[in-house]
PDB file of C-alpha atoms in Angstrom:
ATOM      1  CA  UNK C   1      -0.248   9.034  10.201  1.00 98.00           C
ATOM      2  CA  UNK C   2      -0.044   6.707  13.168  1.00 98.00           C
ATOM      3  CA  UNK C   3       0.975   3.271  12.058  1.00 98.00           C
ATOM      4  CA  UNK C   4      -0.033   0.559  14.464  1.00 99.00           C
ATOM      5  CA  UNK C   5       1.795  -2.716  13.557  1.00 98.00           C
ATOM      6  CA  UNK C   6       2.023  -6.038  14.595  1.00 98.00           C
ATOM      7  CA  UNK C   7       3.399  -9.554  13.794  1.00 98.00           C
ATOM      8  CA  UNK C   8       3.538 -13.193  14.730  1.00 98.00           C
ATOM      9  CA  UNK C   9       6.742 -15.453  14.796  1.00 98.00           C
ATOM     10  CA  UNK C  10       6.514 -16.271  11.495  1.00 98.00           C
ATOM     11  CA  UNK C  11       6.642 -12.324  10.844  1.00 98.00           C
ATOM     12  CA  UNK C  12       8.437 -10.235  12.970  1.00 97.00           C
ATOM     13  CA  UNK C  13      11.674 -10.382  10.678  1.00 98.00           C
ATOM     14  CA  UNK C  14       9.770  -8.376   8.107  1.00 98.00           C
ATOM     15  CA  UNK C  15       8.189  -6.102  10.530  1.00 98.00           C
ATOM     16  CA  UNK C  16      11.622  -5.299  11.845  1.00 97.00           C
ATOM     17  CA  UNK C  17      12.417  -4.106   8.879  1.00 98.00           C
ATOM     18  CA  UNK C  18       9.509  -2.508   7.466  1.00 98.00           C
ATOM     19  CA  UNK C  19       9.214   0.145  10.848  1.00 98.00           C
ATOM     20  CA  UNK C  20      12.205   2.390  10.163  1.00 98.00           C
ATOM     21  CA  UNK C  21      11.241   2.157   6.775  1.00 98.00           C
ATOM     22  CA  UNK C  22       7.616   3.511   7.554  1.00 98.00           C
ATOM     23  CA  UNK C  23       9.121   5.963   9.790  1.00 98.00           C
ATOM     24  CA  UNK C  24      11.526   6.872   7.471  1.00 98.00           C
ATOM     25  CA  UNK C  25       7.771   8.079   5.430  1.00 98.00           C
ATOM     26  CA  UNK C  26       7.368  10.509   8.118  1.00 98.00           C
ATOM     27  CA  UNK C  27       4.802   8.109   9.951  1.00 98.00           C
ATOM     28  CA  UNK C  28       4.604   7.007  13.938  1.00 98.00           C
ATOM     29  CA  UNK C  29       5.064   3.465  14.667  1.00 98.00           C
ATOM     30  CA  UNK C  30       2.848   1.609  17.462  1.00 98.00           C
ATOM     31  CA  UNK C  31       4.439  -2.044  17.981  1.00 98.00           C
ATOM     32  CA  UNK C  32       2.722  -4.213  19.524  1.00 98.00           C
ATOM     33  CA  UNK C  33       4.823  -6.745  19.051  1.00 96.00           C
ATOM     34  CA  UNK C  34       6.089  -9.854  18.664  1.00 97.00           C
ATOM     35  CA  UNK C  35       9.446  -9.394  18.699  1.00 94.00           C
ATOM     36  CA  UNK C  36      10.435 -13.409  18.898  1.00 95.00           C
ATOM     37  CA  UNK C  37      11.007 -16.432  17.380  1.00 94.00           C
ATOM     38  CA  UNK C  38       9.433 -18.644  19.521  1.00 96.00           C
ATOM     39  CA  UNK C  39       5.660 -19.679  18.576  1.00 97.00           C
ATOM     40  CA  UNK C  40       2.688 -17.281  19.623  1.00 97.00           C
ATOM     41  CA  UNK C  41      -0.829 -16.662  18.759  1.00 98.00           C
ATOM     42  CA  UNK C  42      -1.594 -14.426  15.462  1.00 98.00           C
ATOM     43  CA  UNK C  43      -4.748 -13.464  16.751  1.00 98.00           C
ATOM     44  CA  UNK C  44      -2.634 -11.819  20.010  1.00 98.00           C
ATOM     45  CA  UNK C  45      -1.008  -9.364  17.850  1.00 98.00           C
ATOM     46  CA  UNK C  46      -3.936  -9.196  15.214  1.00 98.00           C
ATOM     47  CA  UNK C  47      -6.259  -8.124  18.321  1.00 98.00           C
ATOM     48  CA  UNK C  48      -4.499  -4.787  19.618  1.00 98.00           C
ATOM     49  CA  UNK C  49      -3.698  -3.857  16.016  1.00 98.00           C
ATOM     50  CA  UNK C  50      -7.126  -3.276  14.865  1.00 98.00           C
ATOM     51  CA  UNK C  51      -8.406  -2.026  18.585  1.00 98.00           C
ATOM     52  CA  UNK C  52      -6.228   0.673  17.925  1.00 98.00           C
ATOM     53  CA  UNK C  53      -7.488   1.137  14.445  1.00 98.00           C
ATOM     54  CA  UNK C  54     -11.233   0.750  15.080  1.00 98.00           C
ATOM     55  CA  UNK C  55     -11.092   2.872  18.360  1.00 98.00           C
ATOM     56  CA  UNK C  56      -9.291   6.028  16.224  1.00 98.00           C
ATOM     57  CA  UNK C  57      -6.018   5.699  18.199  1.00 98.00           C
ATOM     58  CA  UNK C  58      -4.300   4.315  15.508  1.00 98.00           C
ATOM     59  CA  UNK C  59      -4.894   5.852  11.496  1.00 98.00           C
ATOM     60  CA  UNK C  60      -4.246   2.262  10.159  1.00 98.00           C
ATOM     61  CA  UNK C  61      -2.373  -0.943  10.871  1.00 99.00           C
ATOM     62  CA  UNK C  62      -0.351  -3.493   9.208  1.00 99.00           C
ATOM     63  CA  UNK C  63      -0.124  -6.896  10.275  1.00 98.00           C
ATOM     64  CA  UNK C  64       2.745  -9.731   9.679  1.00 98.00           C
ATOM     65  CA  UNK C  65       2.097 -13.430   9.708  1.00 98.00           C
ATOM     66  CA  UNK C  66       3.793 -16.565   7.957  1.00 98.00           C
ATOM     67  CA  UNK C  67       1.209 -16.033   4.728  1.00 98.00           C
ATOM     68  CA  UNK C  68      -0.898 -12.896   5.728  1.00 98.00           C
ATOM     69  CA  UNK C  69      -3.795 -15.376   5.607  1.00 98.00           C
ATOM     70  CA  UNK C  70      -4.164 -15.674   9.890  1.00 98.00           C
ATOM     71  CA  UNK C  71      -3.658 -11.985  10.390  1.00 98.00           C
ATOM     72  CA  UNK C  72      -6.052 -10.776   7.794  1.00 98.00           C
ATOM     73  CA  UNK C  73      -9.137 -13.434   9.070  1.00 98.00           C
ATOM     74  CA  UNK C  74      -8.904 -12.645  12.387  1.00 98.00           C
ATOM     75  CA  UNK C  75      -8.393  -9.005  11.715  1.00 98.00           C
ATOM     76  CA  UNK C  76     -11.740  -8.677   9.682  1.00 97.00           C
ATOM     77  CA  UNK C  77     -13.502  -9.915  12.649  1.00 96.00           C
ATOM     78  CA  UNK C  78     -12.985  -6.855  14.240  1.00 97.00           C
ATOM     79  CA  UNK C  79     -16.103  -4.218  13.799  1.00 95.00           C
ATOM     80  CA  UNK C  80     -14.607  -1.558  11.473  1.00 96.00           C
ATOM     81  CA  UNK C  81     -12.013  -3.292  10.187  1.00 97.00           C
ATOM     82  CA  UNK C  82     -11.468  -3.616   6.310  1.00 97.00           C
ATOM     83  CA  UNK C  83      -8.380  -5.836   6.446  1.00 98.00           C
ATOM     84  CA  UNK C  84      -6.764  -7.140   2.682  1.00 98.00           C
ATOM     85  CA  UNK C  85      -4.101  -9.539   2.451  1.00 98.00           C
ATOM     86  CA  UNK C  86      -1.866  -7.836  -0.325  1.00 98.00           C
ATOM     87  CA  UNK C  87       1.463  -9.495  -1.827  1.00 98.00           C
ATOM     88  CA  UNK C  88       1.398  -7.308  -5.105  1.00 98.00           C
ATOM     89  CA  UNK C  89       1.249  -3.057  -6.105  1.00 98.00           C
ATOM     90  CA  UNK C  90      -1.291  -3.673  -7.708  1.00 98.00           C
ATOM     91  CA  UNK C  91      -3.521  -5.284  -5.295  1.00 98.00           C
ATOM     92  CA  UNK C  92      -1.783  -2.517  -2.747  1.00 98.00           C
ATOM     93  CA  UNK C  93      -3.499   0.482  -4.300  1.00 98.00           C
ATOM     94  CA  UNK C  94      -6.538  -0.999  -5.501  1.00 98.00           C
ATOM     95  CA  UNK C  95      -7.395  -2.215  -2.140  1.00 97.00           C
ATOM     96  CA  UNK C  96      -7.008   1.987  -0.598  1.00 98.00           C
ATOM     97  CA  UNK C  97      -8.981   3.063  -3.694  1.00 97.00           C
ATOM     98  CA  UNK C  98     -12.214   0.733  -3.779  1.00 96.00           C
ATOM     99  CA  UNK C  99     -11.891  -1.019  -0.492  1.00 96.00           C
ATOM    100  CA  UNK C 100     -10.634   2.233   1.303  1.00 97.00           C
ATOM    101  CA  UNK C 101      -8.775  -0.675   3.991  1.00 98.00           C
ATOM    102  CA  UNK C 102      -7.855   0.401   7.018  1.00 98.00           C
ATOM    103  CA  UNK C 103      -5.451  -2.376   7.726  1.00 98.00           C
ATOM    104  CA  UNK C 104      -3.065  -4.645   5.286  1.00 99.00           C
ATOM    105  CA  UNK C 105      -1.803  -7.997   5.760  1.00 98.00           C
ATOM    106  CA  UNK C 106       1.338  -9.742   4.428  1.00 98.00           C
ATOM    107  CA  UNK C 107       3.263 -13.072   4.432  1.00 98.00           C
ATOM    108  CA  UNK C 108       6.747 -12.374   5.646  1.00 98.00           C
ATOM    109  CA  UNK C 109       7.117 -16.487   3.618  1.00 98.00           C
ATOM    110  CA  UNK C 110       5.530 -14.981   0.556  1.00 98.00           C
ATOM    111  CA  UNK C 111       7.081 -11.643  -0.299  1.00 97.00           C
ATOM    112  CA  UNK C 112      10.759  -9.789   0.260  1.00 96.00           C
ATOM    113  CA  UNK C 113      11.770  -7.280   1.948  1.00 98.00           C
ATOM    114  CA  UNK C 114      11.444  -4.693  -1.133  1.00 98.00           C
ATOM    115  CA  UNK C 115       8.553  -5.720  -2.154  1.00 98.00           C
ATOM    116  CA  UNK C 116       6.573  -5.731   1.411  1.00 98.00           C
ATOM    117  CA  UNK C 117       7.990  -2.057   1.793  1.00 98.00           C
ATOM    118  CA  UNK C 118       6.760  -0.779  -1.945  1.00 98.00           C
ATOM    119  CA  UNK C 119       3.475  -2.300  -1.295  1.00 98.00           C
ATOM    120  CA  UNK C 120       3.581  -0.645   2.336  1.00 98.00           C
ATOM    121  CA  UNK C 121       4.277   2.534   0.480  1.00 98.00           C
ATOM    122  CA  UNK C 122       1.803   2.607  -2.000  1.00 98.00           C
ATOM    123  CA  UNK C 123      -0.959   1.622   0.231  1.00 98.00           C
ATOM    124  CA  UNK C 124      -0.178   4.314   2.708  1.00 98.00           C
ATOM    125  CA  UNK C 125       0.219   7.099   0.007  1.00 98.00           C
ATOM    126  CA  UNK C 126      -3.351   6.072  -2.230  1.00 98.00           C
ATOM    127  CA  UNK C 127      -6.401   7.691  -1.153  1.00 97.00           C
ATOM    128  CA  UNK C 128      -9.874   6.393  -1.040  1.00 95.00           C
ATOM    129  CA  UNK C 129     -11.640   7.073  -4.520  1.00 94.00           C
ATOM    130  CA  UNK C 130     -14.380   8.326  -2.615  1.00 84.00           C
ATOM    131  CA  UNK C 131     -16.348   6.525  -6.015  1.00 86.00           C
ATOM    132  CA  UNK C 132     -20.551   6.155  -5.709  1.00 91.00           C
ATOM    133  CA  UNK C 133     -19.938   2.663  -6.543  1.00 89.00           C
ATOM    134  CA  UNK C 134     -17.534   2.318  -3.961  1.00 91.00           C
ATOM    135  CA  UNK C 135     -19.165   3.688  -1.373  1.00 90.00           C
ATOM    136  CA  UNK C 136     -22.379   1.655  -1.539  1.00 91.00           C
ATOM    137  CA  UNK C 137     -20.442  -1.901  -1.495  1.00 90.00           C
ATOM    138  CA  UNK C 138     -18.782   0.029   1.725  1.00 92.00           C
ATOM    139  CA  UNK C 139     -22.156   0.631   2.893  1.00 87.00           C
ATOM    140  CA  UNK C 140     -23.230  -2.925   2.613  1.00 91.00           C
ATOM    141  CA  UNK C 141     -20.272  -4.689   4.138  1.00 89.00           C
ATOM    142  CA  UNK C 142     -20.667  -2.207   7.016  1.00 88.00           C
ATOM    143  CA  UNK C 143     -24.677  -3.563   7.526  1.00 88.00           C
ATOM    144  CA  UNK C 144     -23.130  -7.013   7.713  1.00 85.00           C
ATOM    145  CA  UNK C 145     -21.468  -5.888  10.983  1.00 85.00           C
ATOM    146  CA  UNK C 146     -25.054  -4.692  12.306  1.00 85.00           C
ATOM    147  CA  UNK C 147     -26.661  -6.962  15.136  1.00 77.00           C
ATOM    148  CA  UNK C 148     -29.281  -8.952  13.984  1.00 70.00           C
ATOM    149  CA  UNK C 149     -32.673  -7.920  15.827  1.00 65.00           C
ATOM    150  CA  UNK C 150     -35.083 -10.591  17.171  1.00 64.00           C
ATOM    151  CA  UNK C 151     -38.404 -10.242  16.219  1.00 66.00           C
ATOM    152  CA  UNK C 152     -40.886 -10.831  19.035  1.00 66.00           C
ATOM    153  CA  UNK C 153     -43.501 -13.634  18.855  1.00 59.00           C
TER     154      UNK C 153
END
């Protein structure tokens, strides 16, 4: 899969580490930064992440952020996006099978190194349940995304 991947100040530790670690998976990494210390915008690395995702040039993306909790909002404004802020395994694979994400956030000030790479692992291995159940909720949260139409007086 192609991995796109991005991170804030408060995350680009972890996402150093994490990208040999998801090549070393067999994936391809697109960075899109930051690579710094210095304060930036979330949403600037949030943004690219999920165009890349939405548009198909990207399978999924991961995002990095102090908490996870920047990254994933702005990422779920995005049309197509199905962003979940996961610090756990279990959250990791239940999010693939009933949410069928296409993009995970993390906190690089909430989990480790080991942890953010299991979780990583799991969610990029599990597969969509492809469950009836499942697939309606999809269904809704994808009309939510639909334009409004005005109705004419």
């Amino acid at each position: 899969m192609k991995i796109a991947i991005g991170a804030d100040h408060a995350g680009y530790v972890l996402k150093d580490v994490v990208v040999p670690f998801i090549e070393s998976l067999g994936h391809e990494i697109v960075d899109v930064g930051c690579d710094c210390s210095q304060s930036v915008d979330y949403p600037d690395y949030a943004l690219p992440v999920c165009d890349l995702v939405a548009s198909g040039e990207a399978d999924r993306g991961i995002l990095i952020c102090g908490t996870g909790i920047g990254m994933s909002i702005a990422a779920n404004k995005v049309k197509g996006i199905r962003c979940a802020l996961v610090h756990d395994l279990f959250s990791a694979k239940a999010t693939r099978e009933h949410n069928d994400t296409n993009v995970l956030a993390m906190g690089e000030r909430i989990i480790g190194p080991g942890v953010a790479q299991e979780i990583i692992r799991i969610w990029l291995e599990t597969p969509f349940s492809q469950g009836e159940r499942h697939l309606g909720r999809l269904n809704k949260v994808a009309r939510i995304e639909q334009p409004v139409a005005l109705k004419s007086e």
